[in-house]
Coordinates of C-alpha atoms in Angstrom, one line a residue:
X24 CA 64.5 69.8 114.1
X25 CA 66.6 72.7 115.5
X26 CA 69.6 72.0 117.2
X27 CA 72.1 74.4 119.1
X28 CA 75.5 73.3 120.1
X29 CA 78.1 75.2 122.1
X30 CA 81.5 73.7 122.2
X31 CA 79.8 70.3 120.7
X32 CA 77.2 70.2 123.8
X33 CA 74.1 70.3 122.9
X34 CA 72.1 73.8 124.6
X35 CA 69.0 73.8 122.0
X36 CA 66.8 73.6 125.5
X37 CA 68.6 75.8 126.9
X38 CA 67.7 78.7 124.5
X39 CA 65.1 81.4 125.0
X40 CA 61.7 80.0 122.3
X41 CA 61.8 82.0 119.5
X42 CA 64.8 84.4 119.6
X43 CA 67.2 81.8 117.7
X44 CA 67.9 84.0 114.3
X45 CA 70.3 83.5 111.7
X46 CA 71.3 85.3 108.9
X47 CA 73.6 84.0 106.3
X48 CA 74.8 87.2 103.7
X49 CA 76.2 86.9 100.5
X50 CA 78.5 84.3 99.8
X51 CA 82.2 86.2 101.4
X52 CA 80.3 88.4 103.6
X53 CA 80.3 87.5 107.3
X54 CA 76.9 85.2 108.5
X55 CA 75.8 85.9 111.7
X56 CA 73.4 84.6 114.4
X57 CA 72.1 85.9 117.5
X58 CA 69.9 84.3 120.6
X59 CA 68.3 85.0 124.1
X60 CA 69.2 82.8 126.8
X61 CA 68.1 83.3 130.7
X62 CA 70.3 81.5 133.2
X63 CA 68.4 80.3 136.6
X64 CA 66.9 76.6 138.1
X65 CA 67.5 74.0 136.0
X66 CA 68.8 76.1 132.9
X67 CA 73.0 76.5 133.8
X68 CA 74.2 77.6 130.4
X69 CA 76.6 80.7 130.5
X70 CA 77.8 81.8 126.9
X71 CA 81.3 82.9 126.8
X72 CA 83.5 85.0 124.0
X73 CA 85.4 82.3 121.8
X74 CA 83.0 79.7 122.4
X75 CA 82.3 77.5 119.5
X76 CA 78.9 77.6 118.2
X77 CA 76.9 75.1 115.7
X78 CA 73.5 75.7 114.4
X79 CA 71.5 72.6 112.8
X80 CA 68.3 72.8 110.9
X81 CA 67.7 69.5 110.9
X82 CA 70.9 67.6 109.8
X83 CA 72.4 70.6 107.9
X84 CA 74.6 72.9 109.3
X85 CA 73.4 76.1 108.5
X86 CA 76.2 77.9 110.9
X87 CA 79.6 76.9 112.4
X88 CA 81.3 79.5 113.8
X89 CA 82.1 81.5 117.1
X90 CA 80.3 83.6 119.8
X91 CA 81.6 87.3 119.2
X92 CA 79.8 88.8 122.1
X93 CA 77.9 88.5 125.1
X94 CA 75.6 91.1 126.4
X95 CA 74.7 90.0 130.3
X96 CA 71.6 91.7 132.5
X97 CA 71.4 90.3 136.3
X98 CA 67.6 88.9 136.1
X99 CA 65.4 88.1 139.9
X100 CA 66.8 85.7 141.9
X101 CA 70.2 85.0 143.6
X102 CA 72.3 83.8 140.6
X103 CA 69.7 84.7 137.5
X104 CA 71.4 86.2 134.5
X105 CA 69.9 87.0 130.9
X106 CA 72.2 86.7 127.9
X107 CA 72.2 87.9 124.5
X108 CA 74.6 86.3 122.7
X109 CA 76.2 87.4 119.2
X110 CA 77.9 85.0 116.8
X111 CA 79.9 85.2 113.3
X112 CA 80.7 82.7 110.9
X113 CA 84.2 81.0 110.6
X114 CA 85.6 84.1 108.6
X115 CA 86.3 85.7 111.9
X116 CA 88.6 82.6 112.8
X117 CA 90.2 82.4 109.3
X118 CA 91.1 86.1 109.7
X119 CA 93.2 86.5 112.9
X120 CA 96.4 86.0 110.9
X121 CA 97.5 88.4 108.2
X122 CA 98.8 87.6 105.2
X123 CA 101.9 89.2 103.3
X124 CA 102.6 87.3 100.3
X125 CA 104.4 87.8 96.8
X126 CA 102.8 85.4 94.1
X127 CA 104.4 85.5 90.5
X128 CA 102.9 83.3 87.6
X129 CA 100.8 81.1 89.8
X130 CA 97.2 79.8 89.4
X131 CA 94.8 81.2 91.8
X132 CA 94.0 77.7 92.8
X133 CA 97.7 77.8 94.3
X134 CA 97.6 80.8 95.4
X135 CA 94.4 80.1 97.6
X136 CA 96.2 77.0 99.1
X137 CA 99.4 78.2 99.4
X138 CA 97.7 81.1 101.8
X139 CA 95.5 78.6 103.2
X140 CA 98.2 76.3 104.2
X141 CA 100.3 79.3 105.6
X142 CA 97.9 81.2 107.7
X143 CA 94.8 79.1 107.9
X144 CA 96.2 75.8 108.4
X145 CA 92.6 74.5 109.7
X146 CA 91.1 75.4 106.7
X147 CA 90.6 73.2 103.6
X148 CA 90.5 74.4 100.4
X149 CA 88.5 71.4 98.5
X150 CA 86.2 73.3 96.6
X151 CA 88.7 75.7 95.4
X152 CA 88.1 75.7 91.4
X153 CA 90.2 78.1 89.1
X154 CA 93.1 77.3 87.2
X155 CA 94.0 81.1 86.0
X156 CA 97.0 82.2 85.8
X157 CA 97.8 85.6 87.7
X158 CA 100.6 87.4 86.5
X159 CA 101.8 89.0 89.7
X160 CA 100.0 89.7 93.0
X161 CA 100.8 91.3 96.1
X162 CA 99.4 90.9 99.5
X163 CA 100.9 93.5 102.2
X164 CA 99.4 92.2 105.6
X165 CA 95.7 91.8 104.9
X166 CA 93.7 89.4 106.2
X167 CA 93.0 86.3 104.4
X168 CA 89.5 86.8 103.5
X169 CA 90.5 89.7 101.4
X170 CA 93.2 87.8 99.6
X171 CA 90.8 85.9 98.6
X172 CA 88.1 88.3 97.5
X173 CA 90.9 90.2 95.0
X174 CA 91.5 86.5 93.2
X175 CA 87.7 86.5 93.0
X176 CA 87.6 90.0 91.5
X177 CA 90.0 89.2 89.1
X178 CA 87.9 86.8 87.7
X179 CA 84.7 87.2 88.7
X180 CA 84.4 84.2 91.0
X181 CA 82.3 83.9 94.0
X182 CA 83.9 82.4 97.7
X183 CA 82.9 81.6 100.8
X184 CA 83.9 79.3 104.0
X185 CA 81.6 76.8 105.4
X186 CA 80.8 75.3 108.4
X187 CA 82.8 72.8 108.4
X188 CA 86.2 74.9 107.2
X189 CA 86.2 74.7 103.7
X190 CA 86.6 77.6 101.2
X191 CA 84.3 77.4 98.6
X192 CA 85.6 79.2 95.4
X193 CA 83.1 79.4 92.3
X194 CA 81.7 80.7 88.9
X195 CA 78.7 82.8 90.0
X196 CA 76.7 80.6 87.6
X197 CA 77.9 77.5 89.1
X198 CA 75.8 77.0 92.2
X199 CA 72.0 76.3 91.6
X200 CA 69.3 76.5 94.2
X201 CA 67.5 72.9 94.7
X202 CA 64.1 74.4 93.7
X203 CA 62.7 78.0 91.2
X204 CA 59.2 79.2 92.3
X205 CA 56.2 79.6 90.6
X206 CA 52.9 80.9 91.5
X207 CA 51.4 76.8 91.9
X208 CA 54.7 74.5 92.7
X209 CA 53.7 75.8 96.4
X210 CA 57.9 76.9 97.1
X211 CA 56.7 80.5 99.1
X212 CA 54.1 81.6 101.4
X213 CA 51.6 83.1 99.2
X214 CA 51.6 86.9 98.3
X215 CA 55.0 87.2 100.0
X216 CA 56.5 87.7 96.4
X217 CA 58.1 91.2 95.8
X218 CA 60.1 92.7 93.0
X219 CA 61.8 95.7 91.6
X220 CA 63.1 96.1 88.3
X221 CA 65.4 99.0 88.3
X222 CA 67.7 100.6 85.2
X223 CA 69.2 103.4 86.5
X224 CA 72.9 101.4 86.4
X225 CA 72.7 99.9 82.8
X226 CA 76.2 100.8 80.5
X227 CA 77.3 99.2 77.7
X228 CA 80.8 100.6 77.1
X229 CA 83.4 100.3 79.9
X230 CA 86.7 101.5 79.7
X231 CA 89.0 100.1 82.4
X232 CA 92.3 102.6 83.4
X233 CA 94.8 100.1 85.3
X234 CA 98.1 100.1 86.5
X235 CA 101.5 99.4 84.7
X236 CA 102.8 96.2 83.1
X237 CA 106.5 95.6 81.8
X238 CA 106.6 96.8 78.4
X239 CA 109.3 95.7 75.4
X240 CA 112.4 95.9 75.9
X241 CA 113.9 99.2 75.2
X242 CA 117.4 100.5 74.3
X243 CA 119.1 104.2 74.2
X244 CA 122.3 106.4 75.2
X245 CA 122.7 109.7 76.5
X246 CA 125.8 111.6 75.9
X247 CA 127.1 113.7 78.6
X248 CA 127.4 117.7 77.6
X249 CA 129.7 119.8 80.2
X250 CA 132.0 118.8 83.3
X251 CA 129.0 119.2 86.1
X252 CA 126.6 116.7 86.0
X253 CA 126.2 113.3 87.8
X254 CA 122.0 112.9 87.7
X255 CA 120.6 112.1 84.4
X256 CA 116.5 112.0 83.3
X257 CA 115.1 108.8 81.8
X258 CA 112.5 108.6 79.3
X259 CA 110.3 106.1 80.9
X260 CA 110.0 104.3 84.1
X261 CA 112.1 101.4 83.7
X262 CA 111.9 97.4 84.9
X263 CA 114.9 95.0 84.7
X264 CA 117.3 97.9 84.2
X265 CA 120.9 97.9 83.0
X266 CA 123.2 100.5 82.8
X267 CA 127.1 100.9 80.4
X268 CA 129.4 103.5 81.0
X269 CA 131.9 104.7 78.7
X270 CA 134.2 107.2 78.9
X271 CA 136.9 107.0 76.4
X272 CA 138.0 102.9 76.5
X273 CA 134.8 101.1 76.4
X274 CA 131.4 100.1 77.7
X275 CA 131.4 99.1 81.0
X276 CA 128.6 97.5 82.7
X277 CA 127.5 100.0 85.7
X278 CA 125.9 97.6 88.8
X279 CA 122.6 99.6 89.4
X280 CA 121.2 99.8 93.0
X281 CA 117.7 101.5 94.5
X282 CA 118.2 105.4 95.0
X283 CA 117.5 106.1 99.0
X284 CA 118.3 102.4 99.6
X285 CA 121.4 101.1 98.4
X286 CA 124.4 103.4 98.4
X287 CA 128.2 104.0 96.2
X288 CA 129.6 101.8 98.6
X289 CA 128.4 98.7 96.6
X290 CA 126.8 100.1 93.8
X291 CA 127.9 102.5 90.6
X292 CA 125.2 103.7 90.0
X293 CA 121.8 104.6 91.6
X294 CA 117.9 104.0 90.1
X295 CA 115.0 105.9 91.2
X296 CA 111.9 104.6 90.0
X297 CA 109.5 106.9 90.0
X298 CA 111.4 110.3 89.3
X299 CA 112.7 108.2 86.1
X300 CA 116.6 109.0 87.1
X301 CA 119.9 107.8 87.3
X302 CA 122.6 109.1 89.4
X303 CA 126.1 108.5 90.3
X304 CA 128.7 109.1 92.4
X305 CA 130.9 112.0 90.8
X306 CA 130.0 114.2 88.1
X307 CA 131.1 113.0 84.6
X308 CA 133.1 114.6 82.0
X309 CA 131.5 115.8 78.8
X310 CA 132.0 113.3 76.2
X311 CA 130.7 110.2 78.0
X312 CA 128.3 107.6 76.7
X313 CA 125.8 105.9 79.3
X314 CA 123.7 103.6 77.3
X315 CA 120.7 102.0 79.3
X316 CA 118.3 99.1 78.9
X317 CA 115.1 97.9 80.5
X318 CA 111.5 97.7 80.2
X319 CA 109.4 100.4 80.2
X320 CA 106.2 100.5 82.6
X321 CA 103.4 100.9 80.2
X322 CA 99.9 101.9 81.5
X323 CA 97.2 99.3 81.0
X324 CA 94.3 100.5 79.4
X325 CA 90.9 98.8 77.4
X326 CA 88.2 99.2 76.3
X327 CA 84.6 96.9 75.9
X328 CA 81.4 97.0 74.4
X329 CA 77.8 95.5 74.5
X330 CA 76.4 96.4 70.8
X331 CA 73.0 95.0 71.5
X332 CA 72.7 97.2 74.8
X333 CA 73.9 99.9 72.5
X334 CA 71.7 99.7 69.9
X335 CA 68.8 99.2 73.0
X336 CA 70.0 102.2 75.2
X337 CA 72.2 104.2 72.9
X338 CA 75.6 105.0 73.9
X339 CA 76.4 104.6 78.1
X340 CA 79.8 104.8 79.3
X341 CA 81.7 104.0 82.5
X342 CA 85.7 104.4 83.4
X343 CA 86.9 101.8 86.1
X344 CA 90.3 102.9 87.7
X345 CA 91.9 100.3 89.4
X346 CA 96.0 100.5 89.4
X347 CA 96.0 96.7 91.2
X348 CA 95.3 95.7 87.5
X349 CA 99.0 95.1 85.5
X350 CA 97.8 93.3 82.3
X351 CA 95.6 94.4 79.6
X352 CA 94.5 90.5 79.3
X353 CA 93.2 90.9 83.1
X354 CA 91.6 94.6 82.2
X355 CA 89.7 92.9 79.4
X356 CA 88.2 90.2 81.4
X357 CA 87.5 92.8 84.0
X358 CA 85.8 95.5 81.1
X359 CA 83.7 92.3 80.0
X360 CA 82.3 91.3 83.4
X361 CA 81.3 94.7 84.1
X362 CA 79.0 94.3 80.8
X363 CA 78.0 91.4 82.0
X364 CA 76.9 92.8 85.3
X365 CA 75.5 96.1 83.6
X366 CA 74.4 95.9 80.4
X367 CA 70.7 95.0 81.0
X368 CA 68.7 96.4 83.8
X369 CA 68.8 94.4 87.2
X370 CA 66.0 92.9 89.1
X371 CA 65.4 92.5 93.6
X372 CA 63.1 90.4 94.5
X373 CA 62.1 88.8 97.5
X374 CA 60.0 85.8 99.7
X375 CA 59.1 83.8 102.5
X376 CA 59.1 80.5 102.6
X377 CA 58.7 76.5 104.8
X378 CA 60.7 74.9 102.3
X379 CA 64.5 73.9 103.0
X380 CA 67.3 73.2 101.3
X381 CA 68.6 77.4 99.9
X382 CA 72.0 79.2 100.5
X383 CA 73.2 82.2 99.7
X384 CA 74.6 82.7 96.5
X385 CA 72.2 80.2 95.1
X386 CA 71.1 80.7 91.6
X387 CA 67.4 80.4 91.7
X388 CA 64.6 80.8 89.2
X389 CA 61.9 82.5 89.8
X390 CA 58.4 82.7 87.3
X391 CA 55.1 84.2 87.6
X392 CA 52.3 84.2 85.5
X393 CA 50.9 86.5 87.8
X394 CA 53.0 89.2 87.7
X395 CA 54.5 88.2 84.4
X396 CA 58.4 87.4 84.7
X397 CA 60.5 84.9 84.1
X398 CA 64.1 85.6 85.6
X399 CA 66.9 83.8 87.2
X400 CA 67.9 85.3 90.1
X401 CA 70.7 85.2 93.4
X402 CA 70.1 84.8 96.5
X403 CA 71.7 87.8 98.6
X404 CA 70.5 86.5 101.9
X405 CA 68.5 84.2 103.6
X406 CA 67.3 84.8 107.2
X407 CA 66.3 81.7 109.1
X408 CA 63.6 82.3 111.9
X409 CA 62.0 80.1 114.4
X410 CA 58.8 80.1 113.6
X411 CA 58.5 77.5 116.9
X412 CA 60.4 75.1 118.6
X413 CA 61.7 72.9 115.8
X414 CA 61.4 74.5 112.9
X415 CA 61.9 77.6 111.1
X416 CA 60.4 79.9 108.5
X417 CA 62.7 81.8 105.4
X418 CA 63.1 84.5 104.6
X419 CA 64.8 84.8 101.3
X420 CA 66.0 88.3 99.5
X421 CA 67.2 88.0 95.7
X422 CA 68.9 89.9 93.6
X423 CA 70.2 89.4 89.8
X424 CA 73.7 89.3 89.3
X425 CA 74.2 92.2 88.2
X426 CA 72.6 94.0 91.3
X427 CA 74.9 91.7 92.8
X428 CA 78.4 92.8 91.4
X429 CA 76.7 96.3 91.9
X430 CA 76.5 95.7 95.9
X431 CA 80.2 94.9 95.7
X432 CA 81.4 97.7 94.0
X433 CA 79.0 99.8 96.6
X434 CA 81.0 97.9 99.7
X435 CA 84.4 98.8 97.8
X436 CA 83.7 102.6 98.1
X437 CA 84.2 102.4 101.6
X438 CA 87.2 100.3 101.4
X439 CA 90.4 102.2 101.3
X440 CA 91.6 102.4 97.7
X441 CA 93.6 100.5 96.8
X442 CA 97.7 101.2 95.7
X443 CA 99.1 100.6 92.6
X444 CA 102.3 98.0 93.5
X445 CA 105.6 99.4 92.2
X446 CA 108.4 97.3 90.6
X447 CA 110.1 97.2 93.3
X448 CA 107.1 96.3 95.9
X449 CA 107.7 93.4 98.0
X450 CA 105.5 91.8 101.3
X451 CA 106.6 92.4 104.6
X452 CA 107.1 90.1 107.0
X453 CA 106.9 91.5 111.0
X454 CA 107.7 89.5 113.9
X455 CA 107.6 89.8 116.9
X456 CA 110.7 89.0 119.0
X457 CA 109.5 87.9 123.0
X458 CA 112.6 86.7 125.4
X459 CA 112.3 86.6 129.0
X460 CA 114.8 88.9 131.3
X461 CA 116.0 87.8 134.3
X462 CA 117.5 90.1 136.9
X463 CA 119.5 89.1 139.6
X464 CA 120.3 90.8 142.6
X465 CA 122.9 90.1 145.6
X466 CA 123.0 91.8 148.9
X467 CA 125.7 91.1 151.3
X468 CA 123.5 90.7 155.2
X469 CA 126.0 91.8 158.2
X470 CA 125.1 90.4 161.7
X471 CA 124.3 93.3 164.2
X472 CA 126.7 93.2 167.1
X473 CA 127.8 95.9 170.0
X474 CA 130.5 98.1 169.8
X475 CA 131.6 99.6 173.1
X476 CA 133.9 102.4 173.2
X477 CA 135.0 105.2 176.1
X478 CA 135.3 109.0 174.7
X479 CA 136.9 111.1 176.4
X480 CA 135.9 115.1 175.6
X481 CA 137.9 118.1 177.3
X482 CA 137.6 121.7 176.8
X483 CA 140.0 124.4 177.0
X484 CA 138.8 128.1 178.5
X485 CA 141.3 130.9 178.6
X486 CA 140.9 133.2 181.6
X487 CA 141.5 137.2 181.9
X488 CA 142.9 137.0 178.0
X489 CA 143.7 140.7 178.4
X490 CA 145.2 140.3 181.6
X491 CA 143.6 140.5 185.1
X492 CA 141.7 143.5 186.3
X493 CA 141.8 144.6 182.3
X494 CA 138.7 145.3 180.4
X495 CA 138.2 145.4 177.2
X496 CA 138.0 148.4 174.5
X497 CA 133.9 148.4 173.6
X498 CA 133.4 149.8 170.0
X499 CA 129.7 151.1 168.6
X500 CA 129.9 149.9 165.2
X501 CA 129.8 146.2 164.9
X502 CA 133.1 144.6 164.9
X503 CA 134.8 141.6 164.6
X504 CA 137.9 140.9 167.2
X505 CA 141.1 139.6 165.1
X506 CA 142.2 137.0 168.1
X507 CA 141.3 136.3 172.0
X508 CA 144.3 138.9 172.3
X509 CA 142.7 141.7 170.5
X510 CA 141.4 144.1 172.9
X511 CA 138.5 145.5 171.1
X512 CA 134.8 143.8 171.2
X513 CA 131.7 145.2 170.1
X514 CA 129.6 146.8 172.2
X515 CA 125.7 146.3 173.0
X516 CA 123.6 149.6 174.5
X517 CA 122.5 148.3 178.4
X518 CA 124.8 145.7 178.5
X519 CA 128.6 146.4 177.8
X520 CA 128.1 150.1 178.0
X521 CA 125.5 152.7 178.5
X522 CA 124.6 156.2 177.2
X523 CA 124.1 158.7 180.2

């Protein structure tokens, strides 16, 4: 029996026959599901983004998660509309925070709660099972999901969230399929059995080039030749540094600060990690001891081997480079799971099937007299399709596990690579700071009224200014009279005076 709910309400009528498709993907990677549905008469439903969705195949959830999109085409009739609706697992959900988190000497089942609890606080984390100790990890706002994935790098664990909320975090070997096939225990649709055997990634020696870990502690001085000189070169990049100064009376312990952070105000002396240097203030006189002490940042570097692929395949190497590593014990166990993965060749195969009851990342067995094989292999995906209205048909992709681990390494070249954390690395947490502003305004109304007011105006002409009977003196050249008494004014032709 198929059912479909949105936001708990049950639409499984409501959905177009036979477009229902689900596709769960490898264990971390996102499941999806998409359907058809056509709104008009009787049938209501419109799909929204954010909606809740749960898919049942019978009384198994087989996807909890949320509608991502919603394509909508107006159909005939007056409020007809045909929707094709998109959906994703609960990693979408699980991701909307991101994480930025320090974690020192901490099992990774910690870890995974500790995030859980502090950016996922719907999640669970029941099935959560490794007790390994991580050195040091740093998580610089990533989303949760890939938090997770890096713990299960380190070790070669599996994960994935459920349906219901819970992350699921596993040995690879750990999680067996309910049923193998075989050619007669009737588990696949006849002749729908395909396989590949492919050796083109098989290596038996892997050398893995890390980052740095904190090295012995190490001890030396340098004494100070000519009057000039306040930097000084260190041998090696140094952790937990300490610094003595003595110039004539004594060692005296130097407080060391961050060059480009801290500053002379509070600080005698100034460490810059990656140049390897020390600097202070004022130049010091020739003569003068520093002695320092710290831990040098040695590169991690190992190397593994698989002597019966060796002696099989003569001779294959492989270097990994990956500068999150910062303990040869954790480049070991990473060299060793790569021969694991590699050392033999790896095998696809793939099925259809009636039978119920797989999940991805299911270890399966598979045997054929047939075509000869005996292998156990992983399920990479498993497609669910309705083959009518309550039930559907499988169809169910496997890979080995080292095709597997392949895949992921494939995925990770398209990842940005990732940096090697420095001593002084830390997380960084951003907030955002909201506050309302209020603006206030006052304006002062005045109430019309009338203002009546007699003006008086008055004028003052001068008459004859020159003198009666007493014209004035008329110049050609423009001219400006000095006063009303001045007895020159300029002269226009056909008006003040005439040319004859």
């Amino acid at each position: 029996m198929i059912t479909v709910e949105i936001n708990s309400v049950d639409v499984t009528d409501q959905i177009e026959q036979r477009t229902l498709q689900v596709t769960q993907n490898l264990t971390y990677q996102v499941d999806t599901a998409f359907f058809n549905v056509r709104k008009g008469g009787s049938k209501t439903l419109v799909p929204s983004y954010g909606d809740e969705i749960e898919i049942y195949d019978g009384s198994e959830k087989i996807l909890g998660g949320t509608i991502l999109s919603v394509n909508i085409t107006p159909i005939a009739g007056a409020e007809g509309e045909f929707f094709v609706v998109n959906c994703v697992d609960r990693t979408y959900e699980m991701d909307k925070l991101m994480a930025a988190k320090t974690y020192e000497d901490e099992t990774i089942e910690d870890i995974i709660a500790d995030l859980v609890t502090t950016y996922a606080s719907a999640f669970t984390t029941v099935n959560v099972n490794s007790t390994l100790l991580i050195e040091k990890i740093v998580f610089n706002q990533v989303p949760l999901s890939v938090c997770i994935k890096r713990l299960a790098d380190t070790v070669g664990y599996d994960w994935y969230v459920d349906s219901d909320r819970d992350i699921h975090f596993f040995s690879k070997d750990a999680n067996s399929a309910p049923f193998g096939i075989t050619d007669t225990n009737g588990n696949y649709v006849y002749n729908s059995l395909n396989r590949v055997v492919d050796g083109s990634q098989v290596v038996n020696t892997v050398k893995v080039r890390g980052g740095e870990y904190n090295g012995n502690t190490y001890s030396d001085q340098i004494t100070v030749s000519g009057n000039n000189t306040k930097s000084f070169k260190l041998p090696y990049r140094f952790a937990n540094l300490t610094v003595t100064l003595d110039t004539g009376g004594g060692p005296v312990a130097q407080t060391v600060g961050l060059d480009f952070i801290d500053d002379f105000t509070s600080k005698d002396v100034l460490h810059n990690f990656q140049d390897r240097m020390i600097r202070f203030e004022t130049a010091l006189s020739s003569g003068d001891i520093i002695a320092f002490t710290g831990n040098p940042k040695v590169r991690v570097f190992t190397i593994a081997e698989d002597p019966i692929s060796k002696e099989a395949y003569g001779v294959i190497e492989k270097l990994i480079r990956d500068g999150t590593i910062e303990s040869n014990a954790i480049a070991r166990r990473r060299a060793s799971a790569e021969l694991f993965i590699y050392s033999e060749p790896i095998i696809d195969a793939k099925f259809t099937t009636y039978t119920t009851g797989l999940r991805t990342g299911m270890i399966m067995t598979a045997q054929s007299d047939i075509q000869g094989f005996e292998e156990e292999l992983m399920i990479k995906s498993l497609t669910f399709k309705m083959r009518d209205h309550d039930n559907f048909q499988y169809e169910v992709s496997l890979v080995s596990t080292r095709r597997y681990d392949f895949i992921t390494l494939l995925q990770q070249l398209i990842e940005p690579d990732a940096q090697p954390s420095d001593e002084n690395e830390t997380s960084e947490q951003i907030y955002a700071d909201t506050q309302v502003v209020t603006v206030q305004e006052e304006y002062e109304v005045v109430a019309p009224f009338e203002d009546e007011e007699d003006i008086t105006v008055s004028e003052n002409y001068i008459l004859n200014p020159l003198g009666a009977g007493v014209d004035a003196l008329y110049t050609l050249s423009p001219y400006t009279p000095s006063g009303q008494l001045d007895t020159r004014r300029p002269g226009r032709l056909g008006i003040s005076f005439r040319v004859y």
